[in-house]
Amino acid sequence: MAGFGPLLDLLTEVPDPRRAQGKIYSLPHVLLFSILAIVTGCNSSRGIVTFIDVHRRRLNEAFGLTWRRAPAHTAIRYILQRLDPAAVEASFRRHAALLQAARATSGQGSIALDGKTLRGSFDNFRDRAAAQMLSAFATDTALVLAHIDIAEKSNEIPAA
């Protein structure tokens, strides 16, 4: 699928945590399919496997793969847990920069800031306050630029 080509190319730069014998499924495709599964509402390694199982034939056809079955949920969990977070973030930042450059319009852009309290984040047992997050969006390209935790209870202005 041509639309995912640049992202797949960037995901090939993420170091693979598996031994050579354990590389039955290509890392960039496992990562891309995990992202697609999460975007569609999956929230576990079993959900990712279910997504791949349901769409395996279409994914094989679209990406030129020959997967006979989805990876086991333990394999998905192993891969995702052992990834280098800095390498993954660097790949996503490069991808965002490419998207920003491709969609940016001439002239000045604008950034929208939005503060939210994360639902279900209050911890009564540890008497911890609800987590607050500040997000920045590029309005001309509809890209999320950043998320930052707001450490203390205040309005979003000091964090911005």
CSV table of C-alpha atoms in Angstrom, one decimal:
chain,number,residue,atom,x,y,z
A,1,MET,CA,0.0,0.0,0.0
A,2,ALA,CA,1.7,3.1,-1.2
A,3,GLY,CA,0.3,5.4,1.4
A,4,PHE,CA,2.1,3.6,4.2
A,5,GLY,CA,5.4,3.3,2.3
A,6,PRO,CA,7.2,6.3,4.0
A,7,LEU,CA,6.1,5.1,7.5
A,8,LEU,CA,7.2,1.5,6.7
A,9,ASP,CA,10.6,2.9,5.5
A,10,LEU,CA,11.0,4.8,8.8
A,11,LEU,CA,9.9,1.8,10.9
A,12,THR,CA,12.8,-0.3,9.3
A,13,GLU,CA,15.2,2.0,11.2
A,14,VAL,CA,13.8,0.8,14.5
A,15,PRO,CA,16.3,-1.8,16.0
A,16,ASP,CA,14.7,-5.3,16.1
A,17,PRO,CA,15.0,-6.7,19.7
A,18,ARG,CA,14.7,-10.3,18.5
A,19,ARG,CA,17.4,-12.9,17.7
A,20,ALA,CA,17.8,-13.9,14.1
A,21,GLN,CA,16.0,-17.2,14.7
A,22,GLY,CA,12.9,-15.3,16.0
A,23,LYS,CA,12.4,-13.0,13.0
A,24,ILE,CA,9.6,-14.9,11.2
A,25,TYR,CA,7.5,-11.7,10.9
A,26,SER,CA,9.1,-8.5,9.7
A,27,LEU,CA,9.3,-5.9,12.5
A,28,PRO,CA,8.1,-2.9,10.3
A,29,HIS,CA,5.0,-4.8,9.4
A,30,VAL,CA,4.3,-6.0,12.9
A,31,LEU,CA,4.7,-2.4,14.1
A,32,LEU,CA,2.4,-1.0,11.4
A,33,PHE,CA,-0.3,-3.6,11.9
A,34,SER,CA,-0.1,-3.0,15.7
A,35,ILE,CA,-0.6,0.8,15.1
A,36,LEU,CA,-3.5,0.0,12.8
A,37,ALA,CA,-5.1,-2.3,15.4
A,38,ILE,CA,-4.7,0.3,18.1
A,39,VAL,CA,-6.2,3.0,16.0
A,40,THR,CA,-9.2,0.8,15.4
A,41,GLY,CA,-9.7,0.3,19.1
A,42,CYS,CA,-7.6,-2.7,20.1
A,43,ASN,CA,-6.0,-2.3,23.5
A,44,SER,CA,-4.0,-5.5,24.1
A,45,SER,CA,-1.6,-7.8,22.3
A,46,ARG,CA,-4.5,-10.3,21.9
A,47,GLY,CA,-6.5,-7.6,20.3
A,48,ILE,CA,-3.7,-6.9,17.9
A,49,VAL,CA,-3.5,-10.6,17.0
A,50,THR,CA,-7.3,-10.6,16.4
A,51,PHE,CA,-7.0,-7.6,14.1
A,52,ILE,CA,-4.3,-9.2,12.1
A,53,ASP,CA,-6.2,-12.5,11.9
A,54,VAL,CA,-9.4,-10.8,10.7
A,55,HIS,CA,-7.6,-8.7,8.1
A,56,ARG,CA,-4.7,-11.1,7.3
A,57,ARG,CA,-5.6,-11.8,3.7
A,58,ARG,CA,-6.1,-8.1,2.8
A,59,LEU,CA,-2.9,-7.2,4.6
A,60,ASN,CA,-1.0,-9.9,2.8
A,61,GLU,CA,-2.3,-8.6,-0.5
A,62,ALA,CA,-1.8,-4.9,0.2
A,63,PHE,CA,1.7,-5.3,1.5
A,64,GLY,CA,3.0,-8.3,-0.6
A,65,LEU,CA,3.3,-10.6,2.4
A,66,THR,CA,2.8,-14.4,2.7
A,67,TRP,CA,1.8,-14.6,6.4
A,68,ARG,CA,-0.2,-17.9,6.9
A,69,ARG,CA,-1.3,-16.7,10.4
A,70,ALA,CA,-0.9,-13.8,12.7
A,71,PRO,CA,2.0,-13.8,15.2
A,72,ALA,CA,1.2,-15.2,18.7
A,73,HIS,CA,0.1,-12.6,21.2
A,74,THR,CA,3.2,-13.4,23.3
A,75,ALA,CA,5.4,-12.6,20.3
A,76,ILE,CA,3.6,-9.3,19.8
A,77,ARG,CA,4.0,-8.5,23.5
A,78,TYR,CA,7.7,-9.5,23.4
A,79,ILE,CA,8.4,-7.3,20.4
A,80,LEU,CA,6.6,-4.3,21.8
A,81,GLN,CA,8.0,-4.5,25.3
A,82,ARG,CA,11.6,-4.7,24.1
A,83,LEU,CA,11.6,-1.9,21.6
A,84,ASP,CA,13.9,1.0,22.2
A,85,PRO,CA,11.4,3.9,23.0
A,86,ALA,CA,13.9,6.5,21.8
A,87,ALA,CA,14.3,4.8,18.4
A,88,VAL,CA,10.5,4.5,18.0
A,89,GLU,CA,10.0,8.1,19.0
A,90,ALA,CA,12.7,9.2,16.5
A,91,SER,CA,10.9,7.3,13.7
A,92,PHE,CA,7.6,8.9,14.5
A,93,ARG,CA,9.1,12.4,14.8
A,94,ARG,CA,10.7,11.9,11.3
A,95,HIS,CA,7.4,10.7,10.0
A,96,ALA,CA,5.6,13.7,11.5
A,97,ALA,CA,8.1,16.1,10.0
A,98,LEU,CA,7.6,14.6,6.6
A,99,LEU,CA,3.8,14.9,7.0
A,100,GLN,CA,4.2,18.5,8.2
A,101,ALA,CA,6.4,19.4,5.2
A,102,ALA,CA,4.1,17.8,2.7
A,103,ARG,CA,0.9,19.4,4.0
A,104,ALA,CA,2.2,22.8,5.3
A,105,THR,CA,0.8,25.8,3.6
A,106,SER,CA,2.8,29.0,2.9
A,107,GLY,CA,2.5,31.8,5.5
A,108,GLN,CA,2.1,31.6,9.2
A,109,GLY,CA,0.6,28.5,10.8
A,110,SER,CA,-1.1,28.3,14.1
A,111,ILE,CA,-0.9,25.9,17.0
A,112,ALA,CA,-3.8,25.0,19.3
A,113,LEU,CA,-3.2,24.0,22.9
A,114,ASP,CA,-5.7,21.9,24.8
A,115,GLY,CA,-5.5,20.7,28.4
A,116,LYS,CA,-7.4,17.6,29.6
A,117,THR,CA,-7.8,15.6,32.7
A,118,LEU,CA,-7.3,11.9,31.8
A,119,ARG,CA,-10.4,9.9,32.6
A,120,GLY,CA,-9.9,7.3,35.2
A,121,SER,CA,-6.5,8.5,36.2
A,122,PHE,CA,-7.4,9.4,39.8
A,123,ASP,CA,-6.0,6.8,42.2
A,124,ASN,CA,-8.0,6.7,45.5
A,125,PHE,CA,-5.8,3.9,46.9
A,126,ARG,CA,-2.6,5.9,46.6
A,127,ASP,CA,-4.3,9.3,47.1
A,128,ARG,CA,-2.9,10.5,43.8
A,129,ALA,CA,-4.6,13.3,41.9
A,130,ALA,CA,-5.9,12.9,38.4
A,131,ALA,CA,-3.3,13.2,35.7
A,132,GLN,CA,-3.5,16.2,33.5
A,133,MET,CA,-2.1,16.5,30.0
A,134,LEU,CA,-1.5,19.5,27.7
A,135,SER,CA,-1.5,18.8,24.0
A,136,ALA,CA,-0.3,20.9,21.1
A,137,PHE,CA,-1.8,20.6,17.6
A,138,ALA,CA,-0.7,22.2,14.3
A,139,THR,CA,-4.1,23.4,13.0
A,140,ASP,CA,-3.0,23.7,9.3
A,141,THR,CA,-1.9,20.1,9.0
A,142,ALA,CA,-4.0,18.5,11.8
A,143,LEU,CA,-0.9,16.9,13.4
A,144,VAL,CA,-0.3,16.4,17.1
A,145,LEU,CA,2.9,18.2,17.9
A,146,ALA,CA,3.4,17.3,21.6
A,147,HIS,CA,1.9,16.0,24.8
A,148,ILE,CA,3.2,17.1,28.2
A,149,ASP,CA,2.2,16.1,31.7
A,150,ILE,CA,1.0,18.9,33.9
A,151,ALA,CA,2.7,18.1,37.2
A,152,GLU,CA,0.8,20.3,39.5
A,153,LYS,CA,-2.9,21.2,39.8
A,154,SER,CA,-3.2,24.5,37.9
A,155,ASN,CA,-4.6,25.8,34.7
A,156,GLU,CA,-2.8,25.1,31.5
A,157,ILE,CA,-1.3,28.5,31.0
A,158,PRO,CA,1.9,28.0,33.0
A,159,ALA,CA,2.5,24.7,31.3
A,160,ALA,CA,2.0,26.2,27.9
